[in-house]
Short mmCIF file of C-alpha atoms in Angstrom, two decimals:
data_model
loop_
_atom_site.label_atom_id
_atom_site.label_comp_id
_atom_site.label_asym_id
_atom_site.label_seq_id
_atom_site.Cartn_x
_atom_site.Cartn_y
_atom_site.Cartn_z
CA MET A 3 -16.35 -9.03 -13.68
CA ALA A 4 -16.80 -5.72 -11.87
CA ASN A 5 -20.37 -5.28 -13.09
CA LEU A 6 -21.19 -8.87 -12.15
CA ARG A 7 -19.75 -8.35 -8.66
CA LYS A 8 -21.69 -5.09 -8.27
CA ALA A 9 -24.95 -6.78 -9.35
CA MET A 10 -24.35 -9.69 -6.95
CA LEU A 11 -23.56 -7.33 -4.07
CA GLN A 12 -26.65 -5.25 -4.80
CA GLU A 13 -28.91 -8.29 -4.92
CA ASN A 14 -27.47 -10.27 -2.00
CA ILE A 15 -26.23 -7.64 0.46
CA PHE A 16 -27.83 -4.25 -0.15
CA THR A 17 -31.32 -4.83 -1.63
CA PRO A 18 -32.49 -6.79 1.44
CA LYS A 19 -31.47 -3.78 3.58
CA GLY A 20 -33.21 -1.32 1.23
CA GLU A 21 -29.95 0.28 0.07
CA LYS A 22 -28.79 1.35 -3.40
CA LEU A 23 -25.23 0.42 -4.29
CA VAL A 24 -23.50 3.36 -5.99
CA HIS A 25 -19.86 2.27 -6.29
CA VAL A 26 -17.64 -0.72 -5.51
CA LEU A 27 -13.88 -0.49 -4.99
CA LEU A 28 -11.92 -3.74 -4.93
CA THR A 29 -9.20 -3.29 -2.35
CA GLN A 30 -6.78 -4.84 0.12
CA LEU A 31 -5.75 -3.67 3.54
CA SER A 32 -2.21 -2.35 3.38
CA GLU A 33 -0.96 -4.83 5.98
CA GLU A 34 -2.84 -7.92 4.73
CA ASN A 35 -3.04 -9.89 1.50
CA GLU A 36 -6.78 -10.62 1.50
CA ASP A 37 -9.36 -9.12 -0.86
CA TYR A 38 -12.04 -6.71 0.28
CA CYS A 39 -14.70 -4.48 -1.26
CA LEU A 40 -15.37 -0.93 -0.22
CA CYS A 41 -18.98 -0.16 -1.16
CA LEU A 42 -20.63 3.23 -1.33
CA THR A 43 -24.39 2.99 -0.76
CA VAL A 44 -27.41 5.20 -0.17
CA THR A 45 -30.00 4.04 2.36
CA LYS A 46 -33.75 4.49 2.01
CA ASP A 47 -33.38 7.38 4.52
CA GLU A 48 -30.85 8.96 2.10
CA GLU A 49 -27.87 8.40 4.36
CA VAL A 50 -24.66 7.63 2.51
CA GLN A 51 -22.77 4.66 3.91
CA ILE A 52 -19.36 3.19 3.24
CA THR A 53 -19.46 -0.56 3.82
CA PHE A 54 -16.26 -2.57 4.12
CA LEU A 55 -16.75 -6.20 3.06
CA LYS A 56 -14.32 -9.11 3.22
CA ILE A 57 -14.44 -11.42 0.20
CA LEU A 58 -14.56 -15.05 1.30
CA PRO A 59 -13.60 -17.45 -1.49
CA SER A 60 -16.18 -20.21 -1.56
CA GLY A 61 -15.93 -22.28 -4.71
CA ILE A 62 -17.58 -20.68 -7.74
CA LYS A 63 -19.68 -18.17 -5.85
CA GLU A 64 -18.10 -15.48 -3.67
CA LYS A 65 -19.37 -14.85 -0.19
CA TYR A 66 -19.00 -11.60 1.70
CA MET A 67 -18.70 -10.71 5.36
CA ILE A 68 -19.41 -7.16 6.53
CA GLN A 69 -16.37 -5.92 8.46
CA GLU A 70 -17.33 -2.30 9.10
CA VAL A 71 -19.97 0.28 8.15
CA TRP A 72 -19.31 4.01 8.33
CA LEU A 73 -21.50 6.99 7.53
CA LEU A 74 -20.15 9.44 4.98
CA GLU A 75 -20.95 12.23 7.44
CA ASP A 76 -18.30 10.73 9.80
CA LEU A 77 -15.59 10.91 7.12
CA THR A 78 -13.29 13.88 7.80
CA MET A 79 -10.46 13.36 5.33
CA VAL A 80 -9.41 11.21 2.39
CA ASP A 81 -5.67 10.99 1.80
CA GLY A 82 -4.29 9.71 -1.51
CA ARG A 83 -0.79 9.68 0.05
CA ASP A 84 1.08 11.08 -2.99
CA ALA A 85 -0.45 13.15 -5.78
CA THR A 86 2.73 13.06 -7.87
CA ALA A 87 3.05 9.27 -8.11
CA ASP A 88 0.91 6.57 -9.66
CA ASN A 89 -0.16 4.83 -6.46
CA PRO A 90 -3.28 2.91 -5.44
CA PHE A 91 -3.02 3.73 -1.71
CA LEU A 92 -5.79 5.50 0.15
CA ASP A 93 -6.41 6.50 3.77
CA LEU A 94 -9.97 7.15 4.97
CA HIS A 95 -10.09 9.19 8.18
CA PHE A 96 -13.05 8.49 10.45
CA GLN A 97 -12.49 8.29 14.23
CA THR A 98 -9.73 5.90 13.19
CA VAL A 99 -7.78 5.71 9.93
CA CYS A 100 -8.53 2.94 7.47
CA SER A 101 -5.53 2.37 5.15
CA LEU A 102 -6.33 0.60 1.90
CA GLU A 103 -4.74 -0.41 -1.38
CA ALA A 104 -7.12 -0.11 -4.34
CA SER A 105 -6.89 -2.50 -7.28
CA SER A 106 -5.45 0.39 -9.35
CA THR A 107 -4.83 4.12 -9.25
CA ALA A 108 -7.70 4.65 -11.71
CA ALA A 109 -10.04 2.68 -9.43
CA LYS A 110 -8.94 4.81 -6.46
CA TYR A 111 -9.72 8.03 -8.34
CA ALA A 112 -13.09 6.70 -9.56
CA PHE A 113 -14.03 5.89 -5.96
CA VAL A 114 -12.95 9.33 -4.74
CA ARG A 115 -15.02 10.99 -7.49
CA SER A 116 -18.03 8.93 -6.33
CA LEU A 117 -17.41 9.99 -2.72
CA ARG A 118 -17.26 13.65 -3.75
CA LYS A 119 -20.41 13.33 -5.83
CA MET A 120 -22.40 11.63 -3.03
CA ASN A 121 -21.18 14.27 -0.59
CA LYS A 122 -22.29 17.02 -2.97
CA ILE A 123 -25.73 15.47 -3.50
CA TYR A 124 -26.58 14.36 0.05
CA LEU A 125 -24.41 16.20 2.61
CA GLN A 126 -22.49 19.22 1.27
CA LYS A 127 -20.01 18.54 4.08
CA ASP A 128 -16.46 19.90 4.07
CA ILE A 129 -14.38 16.75 3.59
CA GLN A 130 -10.65 17.25 3.00
CA PHE A 131 -9.18 15.48 -0.03
CA LEU A 132 -5.39 15.51 0.33
CA ASN A 133 -2.65 14.28 -1.99
CA PHE A 134 -4.77 13.88 -5.12
CA ASP A 135 -4.26 15.33 -8.58
CA SER A 136 -7.17 17.80 -8.61
CA ASP A 137 -7.62 17.34 -12.38
CA PHE A 138 -8.68 13.76 -11.78
CA ILE A 139 -11.02 14.16 -8.81
CA GLN A 140 -13.09 16.99 -10.28
CA GLU A 141 -16.37 16.19 -11.99
CA MET A 142 -15.57 15.86 -15.68
CA SER A 143 -18.83 14.83 -17.29
CA PHE A 144 -19.65 17.36 -19.97
CA PHE A 145 -21.61 16.39 -23.06
CA GLY A 146 -23.11 13.42 -21.20
CA LEU A 147 -19.88 11.40 -21.37
CA PRO A 148 -18.95 9.18 -18.41
CA GLU A 149 -16.24 10.58 -16.13
CA ASP A 150 -13.81 7.75 -16.92
CA THR A 151 -14.10 8.51 -20.65
CA MET A 152 -13.41 12.19 -19.97
CA MET A 153 -10.34 11.24 -17.91
CA VAL A 154 -8.98 9.13 -20.81
CA ILE A 155 -9.60 12.00 -23.24
CA GLN A 156 -7.84 14.41 -20.87
CA LEU A 157 -4.83 12.07 -20.59
CA CYS A 158 -4.67 11.72 -24.39
CA VAL A 159 -4.69 15.49 -24.84
CA GLN A 160 -1.90 15.86 -22.27
CA ALA A 161 0.14 13.12 -24.00
CA PHE A 162 -0.41 14.79 -27.39
CA ASN A 163 0.77 18.12 -25.94
CA CYS A 164 3.94 16.45 -24.62
CA PHE A 165 4.53 14.80 -28.00
CA CYS A 166 4.14 18.15 -29.80
CA LEU A 167 6.44 19.84 -27.32
CA LEU A 168 9.15 17.20 -27.81
CA HIS A 169 8.98 17.48 -31.60
CA SER A 170 9.20 21.26 -31.51
CA LEU A 171 12.56 21.11 -29.69
#
C-alpha cells in the first residue's frame, strides 16, 4: 500500500510541479485523529521541501489537500521526544513546531534517515536531531543493502547478544 500511495502522490501531486518524491511518512497530528502524509521532495531547482498533506477519504481513490510546505533549510531541529522508548512521536521545529505521530517508530526513524540524507546531499546544514537512538538514524547501507534491512540485521545481532548473555549466567 505504501508504494502504491507513493506512486499516486508522485503522479498526481509532485510530477505536475516538477518535483521528485523521495519519502512519504503516514502520520497524524498529535491532537487530531485524521490521517496525513509528510512528504520529502526535491524540486527541479534542487530545493528540498517537506510537504504536509491531509488525506481526504473519497470512495476508492484517496484525495489529498496540501496543508503546509516547508523548506528543509528552514528546519532547525527534529525531536524524537524519547530515545529510550519505542514511540512514534516527532516534533519538527521550523518557525513553529509541528507535532506529529508517525504510523510506527520504524517509519519515524526511516523518515529521519531520509531527512538526514537529503540534508547531507543538498544543504549540509547543521540540523539538531534530539532524542533519537543514534544507532538507528546513522546511514547503515554497507554492501548495497537497504537501510531498513541493515537495521533489522543490527536488531537481530543485538537480540542474539542478549540471548547469549542470558544463557551464560
